[in-house]
Coordinates of C-alpha atoms and ligand atoms in Angstrom, one line a residue:
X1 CA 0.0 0.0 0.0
X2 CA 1.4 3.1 -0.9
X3 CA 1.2 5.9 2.1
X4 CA 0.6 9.4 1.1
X5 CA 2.8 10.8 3.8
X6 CA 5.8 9.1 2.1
X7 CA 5.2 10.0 -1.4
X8 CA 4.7 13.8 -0.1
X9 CA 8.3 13.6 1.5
X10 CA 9.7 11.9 -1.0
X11 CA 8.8 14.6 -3.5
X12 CA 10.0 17.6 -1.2
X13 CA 13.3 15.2 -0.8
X14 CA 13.6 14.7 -4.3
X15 CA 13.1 18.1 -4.6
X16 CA 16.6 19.1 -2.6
X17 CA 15.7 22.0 -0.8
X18 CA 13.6 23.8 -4.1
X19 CA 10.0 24.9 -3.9
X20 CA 7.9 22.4 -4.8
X21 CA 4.5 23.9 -5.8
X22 CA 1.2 23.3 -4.2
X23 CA -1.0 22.3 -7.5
X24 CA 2.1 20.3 -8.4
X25 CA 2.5 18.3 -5.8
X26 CA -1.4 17.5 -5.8
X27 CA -1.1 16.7 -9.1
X28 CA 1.7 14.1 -9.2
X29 CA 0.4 12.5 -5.9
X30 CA -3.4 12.6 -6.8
X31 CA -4.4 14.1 -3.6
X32 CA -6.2 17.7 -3.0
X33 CA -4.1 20.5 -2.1
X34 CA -5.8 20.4 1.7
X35 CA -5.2 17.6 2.1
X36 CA -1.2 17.9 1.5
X37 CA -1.2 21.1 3.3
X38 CA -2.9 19.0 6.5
X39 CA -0.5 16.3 6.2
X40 CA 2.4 18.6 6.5
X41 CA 1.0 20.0 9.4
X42 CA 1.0 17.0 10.7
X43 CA 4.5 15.8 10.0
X44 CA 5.5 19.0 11.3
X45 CA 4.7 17.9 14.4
X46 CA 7.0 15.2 14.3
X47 CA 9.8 16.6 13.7
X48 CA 9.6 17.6 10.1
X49 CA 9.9 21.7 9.3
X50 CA 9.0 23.1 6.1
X51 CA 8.5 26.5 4.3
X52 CA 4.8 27.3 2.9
X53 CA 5.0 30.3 0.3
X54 CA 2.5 31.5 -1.8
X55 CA 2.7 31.0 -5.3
X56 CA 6.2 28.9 -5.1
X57 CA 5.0 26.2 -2.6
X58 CA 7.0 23.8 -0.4
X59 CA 10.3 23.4 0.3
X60 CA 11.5 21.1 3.1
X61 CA 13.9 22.7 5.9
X62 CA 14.2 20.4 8.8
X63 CA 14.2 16.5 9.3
X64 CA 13.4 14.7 12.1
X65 CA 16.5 13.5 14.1
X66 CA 15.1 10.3 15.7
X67 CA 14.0 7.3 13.7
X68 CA 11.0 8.3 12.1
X69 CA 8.8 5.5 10.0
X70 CA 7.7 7.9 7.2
X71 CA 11.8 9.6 6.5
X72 CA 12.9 5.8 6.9
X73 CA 10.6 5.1 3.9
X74 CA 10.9 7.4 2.0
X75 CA 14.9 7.7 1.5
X76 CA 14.4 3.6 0.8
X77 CA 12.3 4.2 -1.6
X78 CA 14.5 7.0 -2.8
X79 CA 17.6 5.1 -2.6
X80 CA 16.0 2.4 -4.5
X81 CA 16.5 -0.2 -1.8
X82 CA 14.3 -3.3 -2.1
X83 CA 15.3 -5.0 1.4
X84 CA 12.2 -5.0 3.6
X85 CA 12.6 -3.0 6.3
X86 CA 10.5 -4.1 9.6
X87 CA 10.4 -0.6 11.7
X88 CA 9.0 -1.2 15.3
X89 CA 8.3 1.9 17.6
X90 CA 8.9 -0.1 20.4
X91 CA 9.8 -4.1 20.6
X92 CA 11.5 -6.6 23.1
X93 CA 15.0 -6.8 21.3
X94 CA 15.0 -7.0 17.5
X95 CA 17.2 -9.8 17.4
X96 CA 14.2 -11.6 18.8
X97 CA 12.0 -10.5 16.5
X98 CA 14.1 -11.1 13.6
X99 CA 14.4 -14.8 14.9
X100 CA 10.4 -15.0 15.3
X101 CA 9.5 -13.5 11.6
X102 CA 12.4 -16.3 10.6
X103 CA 10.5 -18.5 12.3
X104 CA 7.5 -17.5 10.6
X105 CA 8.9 -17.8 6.7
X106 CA 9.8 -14.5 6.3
X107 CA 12.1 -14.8 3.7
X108 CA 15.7 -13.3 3.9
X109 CA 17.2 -11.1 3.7
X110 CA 15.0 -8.8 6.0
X111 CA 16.2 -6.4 8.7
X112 CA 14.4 -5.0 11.7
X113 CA 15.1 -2.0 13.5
X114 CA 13.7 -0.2 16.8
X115 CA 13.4 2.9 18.4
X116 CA 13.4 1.6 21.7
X117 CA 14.0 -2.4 23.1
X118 CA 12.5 -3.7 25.9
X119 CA 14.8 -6.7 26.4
X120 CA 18.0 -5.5 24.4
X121 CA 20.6 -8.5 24.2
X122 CA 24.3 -7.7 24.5
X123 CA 27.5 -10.3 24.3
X124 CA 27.6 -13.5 26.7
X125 CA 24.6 -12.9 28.2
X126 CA 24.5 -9.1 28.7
X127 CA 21.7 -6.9 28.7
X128 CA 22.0 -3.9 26.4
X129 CA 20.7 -0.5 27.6
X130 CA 18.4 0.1 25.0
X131 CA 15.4 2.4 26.2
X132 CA 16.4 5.6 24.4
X133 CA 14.9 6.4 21.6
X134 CA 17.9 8.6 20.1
X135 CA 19.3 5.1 19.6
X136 CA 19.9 2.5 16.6
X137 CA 18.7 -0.9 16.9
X138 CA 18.7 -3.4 14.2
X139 CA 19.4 -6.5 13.4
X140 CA 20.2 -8.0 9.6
X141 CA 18.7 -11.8 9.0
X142 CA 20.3 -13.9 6.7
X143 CA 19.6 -18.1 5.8
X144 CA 23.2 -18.3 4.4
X145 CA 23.2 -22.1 4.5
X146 CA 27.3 -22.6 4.8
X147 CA 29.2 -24.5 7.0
X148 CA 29.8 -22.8 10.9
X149 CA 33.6 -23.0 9.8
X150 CA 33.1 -20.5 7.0
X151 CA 31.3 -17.9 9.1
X152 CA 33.6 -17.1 11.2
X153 CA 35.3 -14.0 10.7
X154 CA 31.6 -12.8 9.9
X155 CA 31.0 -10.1 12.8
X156 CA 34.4 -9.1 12.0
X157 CA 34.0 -8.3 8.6
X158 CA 30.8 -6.5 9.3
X159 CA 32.0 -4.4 11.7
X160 CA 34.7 -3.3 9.3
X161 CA 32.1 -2.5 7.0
X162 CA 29.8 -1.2 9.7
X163 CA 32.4 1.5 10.4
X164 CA 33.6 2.4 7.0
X165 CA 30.1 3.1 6.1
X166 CA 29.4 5.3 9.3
X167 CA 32.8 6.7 8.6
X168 CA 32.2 7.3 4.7
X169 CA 28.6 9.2 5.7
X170 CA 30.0 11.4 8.9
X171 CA 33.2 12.2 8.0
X172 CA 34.6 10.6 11.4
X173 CA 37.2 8.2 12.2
X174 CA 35.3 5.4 14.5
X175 CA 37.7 2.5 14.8
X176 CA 37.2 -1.7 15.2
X177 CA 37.7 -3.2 18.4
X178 CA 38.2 -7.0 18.4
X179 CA 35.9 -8.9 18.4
X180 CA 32.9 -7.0 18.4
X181 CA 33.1 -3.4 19.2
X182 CA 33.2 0.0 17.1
X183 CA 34.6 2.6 19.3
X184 CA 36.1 6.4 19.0
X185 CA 39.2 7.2 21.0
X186 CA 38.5 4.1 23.1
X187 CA 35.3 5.0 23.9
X188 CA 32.6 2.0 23.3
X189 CA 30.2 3.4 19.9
X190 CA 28.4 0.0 18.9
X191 CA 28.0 -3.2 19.9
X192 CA 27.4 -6.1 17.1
X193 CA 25.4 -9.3 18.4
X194 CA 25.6 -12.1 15.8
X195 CA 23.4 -15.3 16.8
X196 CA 22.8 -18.3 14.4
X197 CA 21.2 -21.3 13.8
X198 CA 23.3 -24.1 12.9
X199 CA 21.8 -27.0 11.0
X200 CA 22.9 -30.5 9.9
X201 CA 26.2 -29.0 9.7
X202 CA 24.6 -25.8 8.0
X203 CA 24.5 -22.3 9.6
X204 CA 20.4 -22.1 8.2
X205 CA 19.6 -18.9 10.0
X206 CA 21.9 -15.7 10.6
X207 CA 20.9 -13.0 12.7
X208 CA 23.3 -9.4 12.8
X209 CA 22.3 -7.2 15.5
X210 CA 24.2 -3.9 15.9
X211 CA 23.5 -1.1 18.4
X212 CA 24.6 1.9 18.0
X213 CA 24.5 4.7 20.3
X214 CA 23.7 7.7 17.9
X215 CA 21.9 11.2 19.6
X216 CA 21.4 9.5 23.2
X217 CA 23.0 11.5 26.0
X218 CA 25.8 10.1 28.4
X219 CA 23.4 11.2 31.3
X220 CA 20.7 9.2 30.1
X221 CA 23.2 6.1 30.3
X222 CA 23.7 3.8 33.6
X223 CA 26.2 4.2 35.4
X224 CA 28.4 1.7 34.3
X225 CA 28.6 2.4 31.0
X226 CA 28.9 6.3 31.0
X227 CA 32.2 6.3 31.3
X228 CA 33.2 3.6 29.0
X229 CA 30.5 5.0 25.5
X230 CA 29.8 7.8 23.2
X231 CA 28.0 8.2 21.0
X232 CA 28.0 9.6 17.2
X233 CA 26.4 12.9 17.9
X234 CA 28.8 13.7 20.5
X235 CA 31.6 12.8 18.3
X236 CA 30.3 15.3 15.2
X237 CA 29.2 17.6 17.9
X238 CA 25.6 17.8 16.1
X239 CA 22.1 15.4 16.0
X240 CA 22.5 12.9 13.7
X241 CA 19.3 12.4 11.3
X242 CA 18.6 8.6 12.4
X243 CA 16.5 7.7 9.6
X244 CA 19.1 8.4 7.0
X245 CA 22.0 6.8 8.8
X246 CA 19.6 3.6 9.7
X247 CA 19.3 3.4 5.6
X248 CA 23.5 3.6 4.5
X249 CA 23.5 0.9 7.4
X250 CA 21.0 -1.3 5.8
X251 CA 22.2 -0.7 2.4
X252 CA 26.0 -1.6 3.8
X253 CA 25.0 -4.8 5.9
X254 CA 23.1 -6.2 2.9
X255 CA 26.2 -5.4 0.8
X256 CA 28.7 -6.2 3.1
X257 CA 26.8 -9.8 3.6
X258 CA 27.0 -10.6 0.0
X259 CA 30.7 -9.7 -0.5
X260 CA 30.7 -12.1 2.6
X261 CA 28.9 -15.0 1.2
X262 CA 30.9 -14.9 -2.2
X263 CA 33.9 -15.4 -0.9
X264 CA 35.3 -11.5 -2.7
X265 CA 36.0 -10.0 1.5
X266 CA 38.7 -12.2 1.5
X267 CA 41.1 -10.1 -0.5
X268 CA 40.6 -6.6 1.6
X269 CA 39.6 -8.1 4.9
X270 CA 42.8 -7.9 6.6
X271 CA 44.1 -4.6 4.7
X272 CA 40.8 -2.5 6.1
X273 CA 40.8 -4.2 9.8
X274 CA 44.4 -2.8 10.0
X275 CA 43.1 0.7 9.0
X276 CA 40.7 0.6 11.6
X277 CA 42.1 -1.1 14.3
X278 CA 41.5 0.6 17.4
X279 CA 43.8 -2.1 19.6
X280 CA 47.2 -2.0 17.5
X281 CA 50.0 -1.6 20.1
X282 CA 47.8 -1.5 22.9
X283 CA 48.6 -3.7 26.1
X284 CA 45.6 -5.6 26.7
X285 CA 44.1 -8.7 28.6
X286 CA 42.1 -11.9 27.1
X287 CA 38.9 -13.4 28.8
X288 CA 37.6 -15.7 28.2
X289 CA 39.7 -19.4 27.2
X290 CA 43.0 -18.7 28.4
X291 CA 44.2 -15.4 29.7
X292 CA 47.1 -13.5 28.0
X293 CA 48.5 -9.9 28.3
X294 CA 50.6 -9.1 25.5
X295 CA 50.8 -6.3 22.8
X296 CA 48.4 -6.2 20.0
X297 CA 49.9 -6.9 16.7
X298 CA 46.8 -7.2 14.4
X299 CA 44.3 -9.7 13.5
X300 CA 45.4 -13.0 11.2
X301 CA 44.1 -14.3 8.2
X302 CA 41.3 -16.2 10.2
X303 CA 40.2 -13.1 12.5
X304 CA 42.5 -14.5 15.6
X305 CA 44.2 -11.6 17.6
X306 CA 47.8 -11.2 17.2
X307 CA 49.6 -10.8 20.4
X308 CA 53.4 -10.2 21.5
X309 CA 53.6 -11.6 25.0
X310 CA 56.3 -10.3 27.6
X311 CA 58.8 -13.1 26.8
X312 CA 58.8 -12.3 23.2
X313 CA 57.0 -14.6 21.7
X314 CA 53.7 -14.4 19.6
X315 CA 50.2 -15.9 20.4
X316 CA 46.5 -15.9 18.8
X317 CA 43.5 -15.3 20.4
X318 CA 40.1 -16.7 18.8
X319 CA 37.3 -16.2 21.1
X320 CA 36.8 -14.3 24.2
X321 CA 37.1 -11.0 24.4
X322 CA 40.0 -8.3 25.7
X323 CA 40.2 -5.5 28.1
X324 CA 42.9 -2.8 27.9
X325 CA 45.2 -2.5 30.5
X326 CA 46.9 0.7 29.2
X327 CA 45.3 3.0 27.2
X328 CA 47.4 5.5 24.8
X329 CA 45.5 7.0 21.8
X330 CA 47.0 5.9 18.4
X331 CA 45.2 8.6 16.4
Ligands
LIG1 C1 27.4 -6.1 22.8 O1 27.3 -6.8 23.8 O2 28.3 -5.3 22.6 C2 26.5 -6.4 21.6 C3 25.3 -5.5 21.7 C4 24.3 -5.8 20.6 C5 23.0 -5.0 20.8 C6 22.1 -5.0 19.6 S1 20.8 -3.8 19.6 C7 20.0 -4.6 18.3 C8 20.1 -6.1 18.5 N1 19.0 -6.5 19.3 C9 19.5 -7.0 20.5 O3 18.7 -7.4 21.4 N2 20.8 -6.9 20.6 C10 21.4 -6.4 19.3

């Protein structure tokens, strides 16, 4: 069904920041000029600001800076990007719900995104704070149907894309911090969740959940977690407008999935982790499997950590995950 609200933004979008007349817009969209006018009005109280002249029309002026359904559609539409898009107000954790609508047929790949969780899942068991709605939470599913061994160095790989495309459309430098971590000057940014289901030797289902903290404030955080996260806004030192980063991030994952799948990742993987490694040189500690300290070298060809231990001599790290002990800025 096609919603009038989104074809009216679309057309202002389209029309990058030019007047857009009244009779034209009613016109193309089949809809009385009232009616447009009132539907502004409305969207205007959501966030959206516009100018309304006489005899030139509409231009748009403002966006709404938290996830908004009607933007979110709209820039799909207008980025021609085909991959349904489930956008919940409000939901337990969309990791969950990605699993259920799995569950249900739903066929892949789909993504789901929230403006606020209820039961946000983080690493090992973690919750993850999740009940502002300045926020991104979303979660990618995938039925890749490949072996467990080949998957992998998949969170990796997305979080390297993750970043790049957050970099690319901010102009920042957020860094990688193994395993699962995007973070700026060591400061935690995003987390990344992957959760599968493995079949008769088959990974069937594939679930990629990211949060990312985007125009939430540090005092809205718990306490435990205020002085370890930021978040992009503070970073660019402006609101971010949600809805248009939520879409690069949908368009990247889906990309960044099938360079995965093919087997064409391979060739840059360890080249852009090293670009982005926020742990190189730092001294850190393993948990998780055995404990090491050592020096950070890198990443291998399989996604292990590289360390130098004290006597000289060079381990890997798989799984688990690390804690710094010193931290010094490599930017
Ligand atoms: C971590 O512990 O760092 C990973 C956090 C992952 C959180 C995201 S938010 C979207 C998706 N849904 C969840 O319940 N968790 C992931």
């Amino acid at each position: 069904m096609i919603n009038p609200d989104v074809r009216i933004i679309r057309c202002l979008l389209e029309a990058e920041n030019k007047f857009v007349s009244g009779s034209q817009l009613a016109r193309e969209l089949g809809m009385t000029r009232v009616s447009i006018w009132s539907r502004l009005e409305k969207l205007k109280e959501e966030g959206f600001s516009y100018d309304a002249v006489r005899n030139k029309g509409y231009c748009l002026t403002g966006l709404p800076e938290k996830t908004h359904p009607t933007l979110l559609q709209a820039i799909l539409e207008e980025r021609n990007i085909r991959t349904p898009v489930h956008y919940y107000p409000e939901i337990d954790s969309t990791n969950s719900e990605a699993e259920r609508l799995i569950a249900q047929g739903e066929s892949t790949p789909f993504v789901v995104l929230a403006s606020l969780q209820h039961q946000g899942r983080g690493r090992l068991g973690r919750q993850w704070h999740s009940q502002d709605t300045g926020n991104i939470y979303m979660s990618a599913a995938f039925r890749p149907h490949l072996p467990p061994s080949r998957m992998q160095k998949f969170t990796l790989w997305m979080g390297i894309s993750i970043a790049e495309a957050i970099n690319d459309f901010l102009s920042i430098h957020i860094q990688v911090k193994w395993p699962n971590d995007l973070v700026y000057n060591g400061l935690k940014v995003a987390g990344m969740l992957t959760e599968a289901r493995i079949d008769a030797d088959q990974t069937r289902d594939l679930i990629f959940g990211l949060g990312l903290n985007v125009n939430s404030h540090r005092e809205s955080w718990p306490d435990e977690i205020r002085n370890k996260a930021t978040s992009l806004a503070a970073i660019c030192g402006e609101p971010i407008i949600q809805s248009a980063l939520a879409v690069t991030l949908v368009e990247n994952a889906i990309k960044a999935y099938n360079a995965f799948i093919d087997g064409s990742y391979q060739s840059s993987f360890q080249e852009r982790w090293a670009k982005l490694d926020g742990l190189k040189g730092q001294i850190v500690r393993t948990s998780g499997g055995h404990q090491l300290i050592g020096k950070v070298l890198g990443i291998d060809a399989d996604g292990a950590l590289r360390l130098l231990l004290p006597d000289g001599s060079e381990e890997t790290c798989s799984s688990g995950e690390v804690s710094l002990q010193h931290y010094a800025t490599n930017q």
